[in-house]
mmCIF file of C-alpha atoms and ligand atoms in Angstrom:
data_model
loop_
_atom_site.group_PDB
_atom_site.id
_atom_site.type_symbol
_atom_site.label_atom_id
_atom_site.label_comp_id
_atom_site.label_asym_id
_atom_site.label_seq_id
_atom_site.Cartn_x
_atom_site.Cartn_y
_atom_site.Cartn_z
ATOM 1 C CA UNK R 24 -68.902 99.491 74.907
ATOM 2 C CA UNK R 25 -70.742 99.916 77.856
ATOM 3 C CA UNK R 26 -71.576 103.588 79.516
ATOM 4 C CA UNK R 27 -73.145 103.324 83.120
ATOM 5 C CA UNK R 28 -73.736 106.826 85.120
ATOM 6 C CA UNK R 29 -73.669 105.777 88.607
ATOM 7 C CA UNK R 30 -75.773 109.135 89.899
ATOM 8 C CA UNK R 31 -75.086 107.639 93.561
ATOM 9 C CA UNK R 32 -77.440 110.204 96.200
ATOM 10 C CA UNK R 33 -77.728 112.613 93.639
ATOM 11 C CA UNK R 34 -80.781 113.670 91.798
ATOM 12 C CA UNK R 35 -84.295 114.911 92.130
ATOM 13 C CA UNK R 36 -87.444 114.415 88.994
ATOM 14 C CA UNK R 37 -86.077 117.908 87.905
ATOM 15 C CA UNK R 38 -82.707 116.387 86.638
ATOM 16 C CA UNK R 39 -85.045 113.740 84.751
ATOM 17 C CA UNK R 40 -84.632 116.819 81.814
ATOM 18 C CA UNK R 41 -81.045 116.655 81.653
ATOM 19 C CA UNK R 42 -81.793 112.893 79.573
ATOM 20 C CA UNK R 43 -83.216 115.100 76.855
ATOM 21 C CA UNK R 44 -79.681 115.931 75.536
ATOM 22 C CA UNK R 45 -78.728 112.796 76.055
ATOM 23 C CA UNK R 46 -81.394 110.306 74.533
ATOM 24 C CA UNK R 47 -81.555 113.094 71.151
ATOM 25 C CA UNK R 48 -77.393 112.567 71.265
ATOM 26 C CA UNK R 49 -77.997 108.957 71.337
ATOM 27 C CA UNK R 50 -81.149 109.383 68.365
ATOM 28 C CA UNK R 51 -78.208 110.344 66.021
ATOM 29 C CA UNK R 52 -75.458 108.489 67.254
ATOM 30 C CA UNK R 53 -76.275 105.683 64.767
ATOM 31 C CA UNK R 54 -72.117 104.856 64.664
ATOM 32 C CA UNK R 55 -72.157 102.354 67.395
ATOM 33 C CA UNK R 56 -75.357 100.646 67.598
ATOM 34 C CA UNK R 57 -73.504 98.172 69.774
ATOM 35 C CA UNK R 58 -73.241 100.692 72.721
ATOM 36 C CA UNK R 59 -74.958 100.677 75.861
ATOM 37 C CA UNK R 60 -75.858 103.535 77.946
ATOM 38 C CA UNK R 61 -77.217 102.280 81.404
ATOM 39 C CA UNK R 62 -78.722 104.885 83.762
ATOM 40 C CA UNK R 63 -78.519 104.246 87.527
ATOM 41 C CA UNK R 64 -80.026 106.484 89.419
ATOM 42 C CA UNK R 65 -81.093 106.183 93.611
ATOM 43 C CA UNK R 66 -84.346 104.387 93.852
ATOM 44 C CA UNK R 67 -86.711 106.925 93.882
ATOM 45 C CA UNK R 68 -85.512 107.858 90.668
ATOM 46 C CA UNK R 69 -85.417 104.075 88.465
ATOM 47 C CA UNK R 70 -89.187 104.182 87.838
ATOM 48 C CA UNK R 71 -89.539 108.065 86.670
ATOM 49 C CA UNK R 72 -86.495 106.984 84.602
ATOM 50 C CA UNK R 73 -87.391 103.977 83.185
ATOM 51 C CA UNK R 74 -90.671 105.800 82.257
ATOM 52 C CA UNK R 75 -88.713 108.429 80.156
ATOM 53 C CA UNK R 76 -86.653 106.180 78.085
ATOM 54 C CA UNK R 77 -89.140 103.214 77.478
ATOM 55 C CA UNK R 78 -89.011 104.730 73.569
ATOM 56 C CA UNK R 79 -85.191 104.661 73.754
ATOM 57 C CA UNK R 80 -82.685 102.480 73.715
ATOM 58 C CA UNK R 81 -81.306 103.818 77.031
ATOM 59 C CA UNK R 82 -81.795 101.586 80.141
ATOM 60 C CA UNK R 83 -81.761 101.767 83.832
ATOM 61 C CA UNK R 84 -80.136 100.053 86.716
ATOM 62 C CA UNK R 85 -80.617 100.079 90.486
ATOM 63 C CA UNK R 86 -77.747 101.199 92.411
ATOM 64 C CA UNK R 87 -78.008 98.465 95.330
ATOM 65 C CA UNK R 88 -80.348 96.089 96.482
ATOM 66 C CA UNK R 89 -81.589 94.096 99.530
ATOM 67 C CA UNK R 90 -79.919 89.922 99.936
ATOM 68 C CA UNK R 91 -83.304 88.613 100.529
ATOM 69 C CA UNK R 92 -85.192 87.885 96.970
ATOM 70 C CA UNK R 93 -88.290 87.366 98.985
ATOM 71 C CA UNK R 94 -90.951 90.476 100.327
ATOM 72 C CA UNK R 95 -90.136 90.903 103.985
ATOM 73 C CA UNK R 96 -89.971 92.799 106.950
ATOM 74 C CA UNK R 97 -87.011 95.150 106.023
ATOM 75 C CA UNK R 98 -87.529 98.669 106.496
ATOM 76 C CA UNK R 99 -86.208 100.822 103.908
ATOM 77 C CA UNK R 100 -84.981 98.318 101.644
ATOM 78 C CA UNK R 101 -85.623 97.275 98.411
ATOM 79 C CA UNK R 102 -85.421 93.729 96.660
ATOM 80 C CA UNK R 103 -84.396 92.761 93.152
ATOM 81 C CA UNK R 104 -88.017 91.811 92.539
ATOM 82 C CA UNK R 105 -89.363 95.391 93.085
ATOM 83 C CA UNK R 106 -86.292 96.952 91.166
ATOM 84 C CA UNK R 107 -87.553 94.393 87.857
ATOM 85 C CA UNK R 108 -91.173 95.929 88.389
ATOM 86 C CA UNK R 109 -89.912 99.789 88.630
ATOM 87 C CA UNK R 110 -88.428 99.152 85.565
ATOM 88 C CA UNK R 111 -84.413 98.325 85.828
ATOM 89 C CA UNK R 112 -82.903 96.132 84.057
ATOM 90 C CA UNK R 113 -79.517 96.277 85.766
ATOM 91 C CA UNK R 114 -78.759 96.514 89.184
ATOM 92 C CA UNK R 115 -74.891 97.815 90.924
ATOM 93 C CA UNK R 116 -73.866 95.249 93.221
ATOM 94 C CA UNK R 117 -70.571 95.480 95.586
ATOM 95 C CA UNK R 118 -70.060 99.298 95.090
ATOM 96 C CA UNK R 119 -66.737 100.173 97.512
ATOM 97 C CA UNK R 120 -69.812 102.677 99.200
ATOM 98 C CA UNK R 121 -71.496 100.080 100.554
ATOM 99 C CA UNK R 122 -68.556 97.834 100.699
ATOM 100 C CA UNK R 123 -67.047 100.354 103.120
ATOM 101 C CA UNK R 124 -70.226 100.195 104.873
ATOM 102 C CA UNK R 125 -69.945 96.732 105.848
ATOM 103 C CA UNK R 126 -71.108 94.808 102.603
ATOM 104 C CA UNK R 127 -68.908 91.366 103.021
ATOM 105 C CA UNK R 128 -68.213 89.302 99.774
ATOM 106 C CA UNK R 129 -70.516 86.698 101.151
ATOM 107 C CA UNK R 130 -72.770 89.083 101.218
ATOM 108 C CA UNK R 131 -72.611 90.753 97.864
ATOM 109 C CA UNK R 132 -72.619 86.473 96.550
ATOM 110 C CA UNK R 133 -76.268 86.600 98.068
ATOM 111 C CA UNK R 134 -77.500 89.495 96.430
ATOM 112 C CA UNK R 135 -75.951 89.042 93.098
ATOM 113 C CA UNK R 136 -77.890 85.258 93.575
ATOM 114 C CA UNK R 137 -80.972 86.960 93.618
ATOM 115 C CA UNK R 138 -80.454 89.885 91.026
ATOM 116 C CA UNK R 139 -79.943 86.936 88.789
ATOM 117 C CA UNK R 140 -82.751 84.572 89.883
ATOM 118 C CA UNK R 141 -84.892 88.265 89.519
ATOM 119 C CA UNK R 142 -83.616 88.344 85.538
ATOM 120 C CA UNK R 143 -81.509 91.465 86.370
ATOM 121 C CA UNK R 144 -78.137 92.032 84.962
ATOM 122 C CA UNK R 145 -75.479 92.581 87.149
ATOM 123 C CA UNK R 146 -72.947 95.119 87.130
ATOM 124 C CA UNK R 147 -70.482 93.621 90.148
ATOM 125 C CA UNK R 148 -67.768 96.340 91.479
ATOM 126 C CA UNK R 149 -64.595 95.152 92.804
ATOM 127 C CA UNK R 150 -61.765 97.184 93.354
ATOM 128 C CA UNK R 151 -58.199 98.113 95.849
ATOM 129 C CA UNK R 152 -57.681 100.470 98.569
ATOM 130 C CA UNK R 153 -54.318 102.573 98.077
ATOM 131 C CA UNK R 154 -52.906 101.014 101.138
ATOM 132 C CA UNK R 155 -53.654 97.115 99.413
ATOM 133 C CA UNK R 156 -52.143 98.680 96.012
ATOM 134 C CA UNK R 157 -49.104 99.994 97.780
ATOM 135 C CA UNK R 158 -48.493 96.905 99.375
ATOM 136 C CA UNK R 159 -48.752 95.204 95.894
ATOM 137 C CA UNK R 160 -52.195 93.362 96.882
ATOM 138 C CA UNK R 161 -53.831 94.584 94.377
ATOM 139 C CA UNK R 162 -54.544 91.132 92.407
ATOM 140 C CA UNK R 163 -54.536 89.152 95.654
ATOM 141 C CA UNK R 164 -57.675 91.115 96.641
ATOM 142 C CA UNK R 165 -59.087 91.107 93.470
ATOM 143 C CA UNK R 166 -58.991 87.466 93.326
ATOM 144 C CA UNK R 167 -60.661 87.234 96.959
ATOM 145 C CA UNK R 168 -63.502 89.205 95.867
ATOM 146 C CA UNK R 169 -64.124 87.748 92.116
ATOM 147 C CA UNK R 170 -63.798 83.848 93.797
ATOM 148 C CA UNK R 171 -65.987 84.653 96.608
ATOM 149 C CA UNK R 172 -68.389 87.091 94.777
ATOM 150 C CA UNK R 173 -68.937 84.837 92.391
ATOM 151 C CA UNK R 174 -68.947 81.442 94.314
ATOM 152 C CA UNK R 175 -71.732 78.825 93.256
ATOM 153 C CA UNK R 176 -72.958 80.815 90.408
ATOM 154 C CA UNK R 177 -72.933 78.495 87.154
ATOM 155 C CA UNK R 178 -74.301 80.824 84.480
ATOM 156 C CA UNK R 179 -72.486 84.024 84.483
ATOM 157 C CA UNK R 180 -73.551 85.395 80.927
ATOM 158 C CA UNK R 181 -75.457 88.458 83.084
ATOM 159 C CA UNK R 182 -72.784 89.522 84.894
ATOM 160 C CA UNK R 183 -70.668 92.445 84.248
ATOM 161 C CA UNK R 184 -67.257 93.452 86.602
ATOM 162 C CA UNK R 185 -66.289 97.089 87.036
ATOM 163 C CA UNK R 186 -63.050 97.492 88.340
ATOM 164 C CA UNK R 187 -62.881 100.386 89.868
ATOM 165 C CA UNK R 188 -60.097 101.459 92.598
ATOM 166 C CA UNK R 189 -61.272 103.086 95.637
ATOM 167 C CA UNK R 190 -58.612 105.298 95.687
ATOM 168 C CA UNK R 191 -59.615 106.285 92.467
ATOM 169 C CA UNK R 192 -63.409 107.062 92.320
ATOM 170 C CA UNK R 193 -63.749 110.693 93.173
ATOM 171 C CA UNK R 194 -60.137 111.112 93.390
ATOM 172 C CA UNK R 195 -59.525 112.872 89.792
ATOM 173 C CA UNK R 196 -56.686 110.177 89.709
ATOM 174 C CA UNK R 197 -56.452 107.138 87.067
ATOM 175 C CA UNK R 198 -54.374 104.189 87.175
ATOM 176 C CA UNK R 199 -51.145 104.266 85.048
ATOM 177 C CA UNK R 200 -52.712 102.887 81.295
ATOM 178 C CA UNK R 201 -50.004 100.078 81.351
ATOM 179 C CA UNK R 202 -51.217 98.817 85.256
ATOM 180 C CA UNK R 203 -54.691 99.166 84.344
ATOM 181 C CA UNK R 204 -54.186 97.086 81.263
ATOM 182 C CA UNK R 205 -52.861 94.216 83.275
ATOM 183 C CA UNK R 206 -55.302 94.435 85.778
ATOM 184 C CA UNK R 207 -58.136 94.246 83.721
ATOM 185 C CA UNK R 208 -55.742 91.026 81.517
ATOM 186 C CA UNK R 209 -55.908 90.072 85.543
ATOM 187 C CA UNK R 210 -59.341 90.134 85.892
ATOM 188 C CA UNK R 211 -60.619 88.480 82.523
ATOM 189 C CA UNK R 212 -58.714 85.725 83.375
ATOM 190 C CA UNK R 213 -59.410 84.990 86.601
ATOM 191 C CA UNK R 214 -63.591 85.795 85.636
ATOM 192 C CA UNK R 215 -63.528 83.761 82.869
ATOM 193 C CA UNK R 216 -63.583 86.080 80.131
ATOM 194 C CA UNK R 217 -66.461 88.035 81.189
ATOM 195 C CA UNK R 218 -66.639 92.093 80.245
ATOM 196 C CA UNK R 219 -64.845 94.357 82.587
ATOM 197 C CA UNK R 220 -65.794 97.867 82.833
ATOM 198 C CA UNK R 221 -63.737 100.386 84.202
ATOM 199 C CA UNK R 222 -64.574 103.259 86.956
ATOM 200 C CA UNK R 223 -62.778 105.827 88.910
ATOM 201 C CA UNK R 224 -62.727 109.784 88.091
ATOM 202 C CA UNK R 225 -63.679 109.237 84.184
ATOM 203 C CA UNK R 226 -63.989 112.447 82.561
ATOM 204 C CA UNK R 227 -63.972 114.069 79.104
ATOM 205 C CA UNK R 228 -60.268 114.744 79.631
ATOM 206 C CA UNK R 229 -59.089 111.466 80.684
ATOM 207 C CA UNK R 230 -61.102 109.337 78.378
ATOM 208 C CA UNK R 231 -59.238 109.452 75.348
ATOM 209 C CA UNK R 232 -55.945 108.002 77.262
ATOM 210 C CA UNK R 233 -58.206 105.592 78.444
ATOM 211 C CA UNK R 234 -59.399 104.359 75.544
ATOM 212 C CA UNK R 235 -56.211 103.790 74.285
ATOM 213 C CA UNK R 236 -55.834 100.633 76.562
ATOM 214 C CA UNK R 237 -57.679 98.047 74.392
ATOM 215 C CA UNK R 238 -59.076 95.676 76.715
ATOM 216 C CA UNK R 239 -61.318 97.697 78.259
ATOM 217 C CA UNK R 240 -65.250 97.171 77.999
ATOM 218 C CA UNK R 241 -66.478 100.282 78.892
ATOM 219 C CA UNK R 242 -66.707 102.350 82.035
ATOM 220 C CA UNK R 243 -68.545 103.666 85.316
ATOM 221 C CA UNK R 244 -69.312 106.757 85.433
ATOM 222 C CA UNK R 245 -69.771 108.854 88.699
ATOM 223 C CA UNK R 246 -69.606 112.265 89.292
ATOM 224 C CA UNK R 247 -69.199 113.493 85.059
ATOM 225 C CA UNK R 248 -73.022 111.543 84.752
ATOM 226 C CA UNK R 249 -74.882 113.758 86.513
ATOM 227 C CA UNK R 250 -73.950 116.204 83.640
ATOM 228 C CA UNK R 251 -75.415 115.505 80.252
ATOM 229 C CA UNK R 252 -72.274 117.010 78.212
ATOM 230 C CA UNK R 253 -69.603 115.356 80.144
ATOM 231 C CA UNK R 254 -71.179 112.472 79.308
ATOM 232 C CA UNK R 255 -71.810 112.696 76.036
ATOM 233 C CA UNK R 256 -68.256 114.102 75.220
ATOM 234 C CA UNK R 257 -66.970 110.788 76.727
ATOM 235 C CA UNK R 258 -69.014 108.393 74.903
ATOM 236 C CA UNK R 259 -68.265 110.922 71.707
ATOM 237 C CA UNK R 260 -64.619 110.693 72.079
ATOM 238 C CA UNK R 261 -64.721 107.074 72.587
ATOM 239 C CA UNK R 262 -65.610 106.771 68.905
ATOM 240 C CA UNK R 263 -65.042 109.852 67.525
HETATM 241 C C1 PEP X 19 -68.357 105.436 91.014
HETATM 242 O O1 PEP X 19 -68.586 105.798 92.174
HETATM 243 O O2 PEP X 19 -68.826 104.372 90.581
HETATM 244 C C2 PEP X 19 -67.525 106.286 90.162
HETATM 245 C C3 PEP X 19 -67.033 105.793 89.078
HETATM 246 O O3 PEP X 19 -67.359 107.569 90.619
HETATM 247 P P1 PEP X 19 -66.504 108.761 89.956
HETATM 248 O O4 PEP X 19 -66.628 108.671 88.454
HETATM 249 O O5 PEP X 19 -67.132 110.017 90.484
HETATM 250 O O6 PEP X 19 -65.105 108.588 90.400
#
C-alpha cells in the first residue's frame, strides 16, 4: 500500500520535526514491510526532507515540475533533473491545482515524459468535477485524461494513478465505496493494470470504510499529512 502526504503550500523547516513521530512509527511498524510512505512536500522543502530520511525507508516526491527536461530560461521553475538531485524520488504530476490552473493533458504527457526520462516515479492525478460526475461523465473524462496523459509512453512500470475527485479533495466528502470500487475496476482497465491510489478528504475516520473496498492501492493524502497522528492512525488502521 502506498501512503503519499501531498503537503501542497504548506510547511516551513520547523515542521521537518513533525517526521520524528512518524519515521520512529514506521521503525516499529515491521507488519507491512511492503508499504510505502512518500513525502511530498513544496520545493523548498524536498531537499531538507530528503536529508532527514536518507536513514529511513521514507521517501520524497516533488509536488510539480517544469515540461522542459532541459536547464533553461524559466523563472521560478523547476525541472525533473533538479528534483532527482534535491533528492526526490517521486514527483505529482496532473494535480486538479494545477490542472485548474491551466495544465492541459498534453501538457501533463510532456512532463510525465521527462519525470520518466529523469528516473523519477510518477504519481499521475486524474480525477471529475461534480458537474462531469452529475452528468454521468465521470469515466468518459477519465478515459480522456489516462489516453492522452499517457500517449506514446511504452514503459509504464513507474507510473502510479491517483484518482482523486475534485469535488472531493478538501471537501470532507468520499465517493460512495461501491462507485469508487468501479471507478478504480474503471481505471485499471483502461491503464493497463497499473496501481491506482486513491485521494480526496482521507482521514482517520474515513479510512477504515475505505479500506474495505479491495482494489484500492493506497491513497493521497492532503490536508490529514501535515499532521503526524492523522497520518499515522490511517496507515495504522489500514493494517491494524
Ligand atoms: C490532495 O490535494 O491531493 C488531497 C488528497 O487533498 P485532501 O486530502 O486535503 O482532500
Amino acid at each position: 500500500m502506498y501512503f503519499i502526504a501531498n503537503w501542497k503550500m504548506f510547511g516551513s523547516l520547523n515542521s521537518l520535526k513533525s517526521l520524528d513521530k512518524v519515521i520512529k512509527f514506521f521503525k516499529n511498524f515491521k507488519k507491512n514491510t511492503s508499504s510505502k510512505i512518500i513525502y511530498c512536500p513544496p520545493s523548498t522543502l524536498i531537499n531538507p526532507m530528503f536529508k532527514k530520511l536518507k536513514k529511513t525507508p521514507i521517501q520524497v516526491g516533488a509536488q510539480n515540475c517544469h515540461e522542459n527536461q532541459n536547464y533553461g530560461a524559466f523563472t521560478g521553475s523547476i525541472n525533473t533533473i533538479m528534483i532527482k538531485n534535491a533528492g526526490a524520488k517521486y514527483v505529482i504530476i496532473g494535480h486538479s491545482e494545477n490542472r485548474q490552473n491551466g495544465e492541459t493533458d498534453k501538457l501533463i504527457n510532456t512532463k510525465i515524459k521527462s519525470a520518466l526520462k529523469s528516473g523519477l516515479k510518477v504519481i499521475f492525478c486524474i480525477g471529475e468535477t461534480l458537474k462531469e460526475k452529475k452528468k454521468n461523465k465521470t469515466n468518459r473524462l477519465l478515459n480522456k485524461q489516462i489516453t492522452r496523459g499517457l500517449n506514446k509512453i511504452k514503459s509504464k512500470k513507474n507510473i502510479i494513478i491517483a484518482y482523486e475527485p475534485i469535488w472531493s479533495i478538501g471537501s470532507g466528502l468520499i465517493p460512495k465505496s461501491k462507485e469508487l470500487f468501479e471507478t478504480i475496476k474503471f481505471i485499471k482497465k483502461k491503464a493497463k493494470n497499473l496501481k491506482v491510489l486513491y485521494g480526496g478528504s482521507v482521514n482517520p475516520k474515513n479510512i477504515n470504510e475505505l479500506n474495505l473496498i479491495n482494489n484500492i492501492d493506497g491513497y493521497m493524502i492532503g490536508g490529514a499529512s501535515q499532521d503526524a497522528k492523522k497520518f499515522i492512525d490511517i496507515i495504522k488502521k489500514t493494517y491494524i
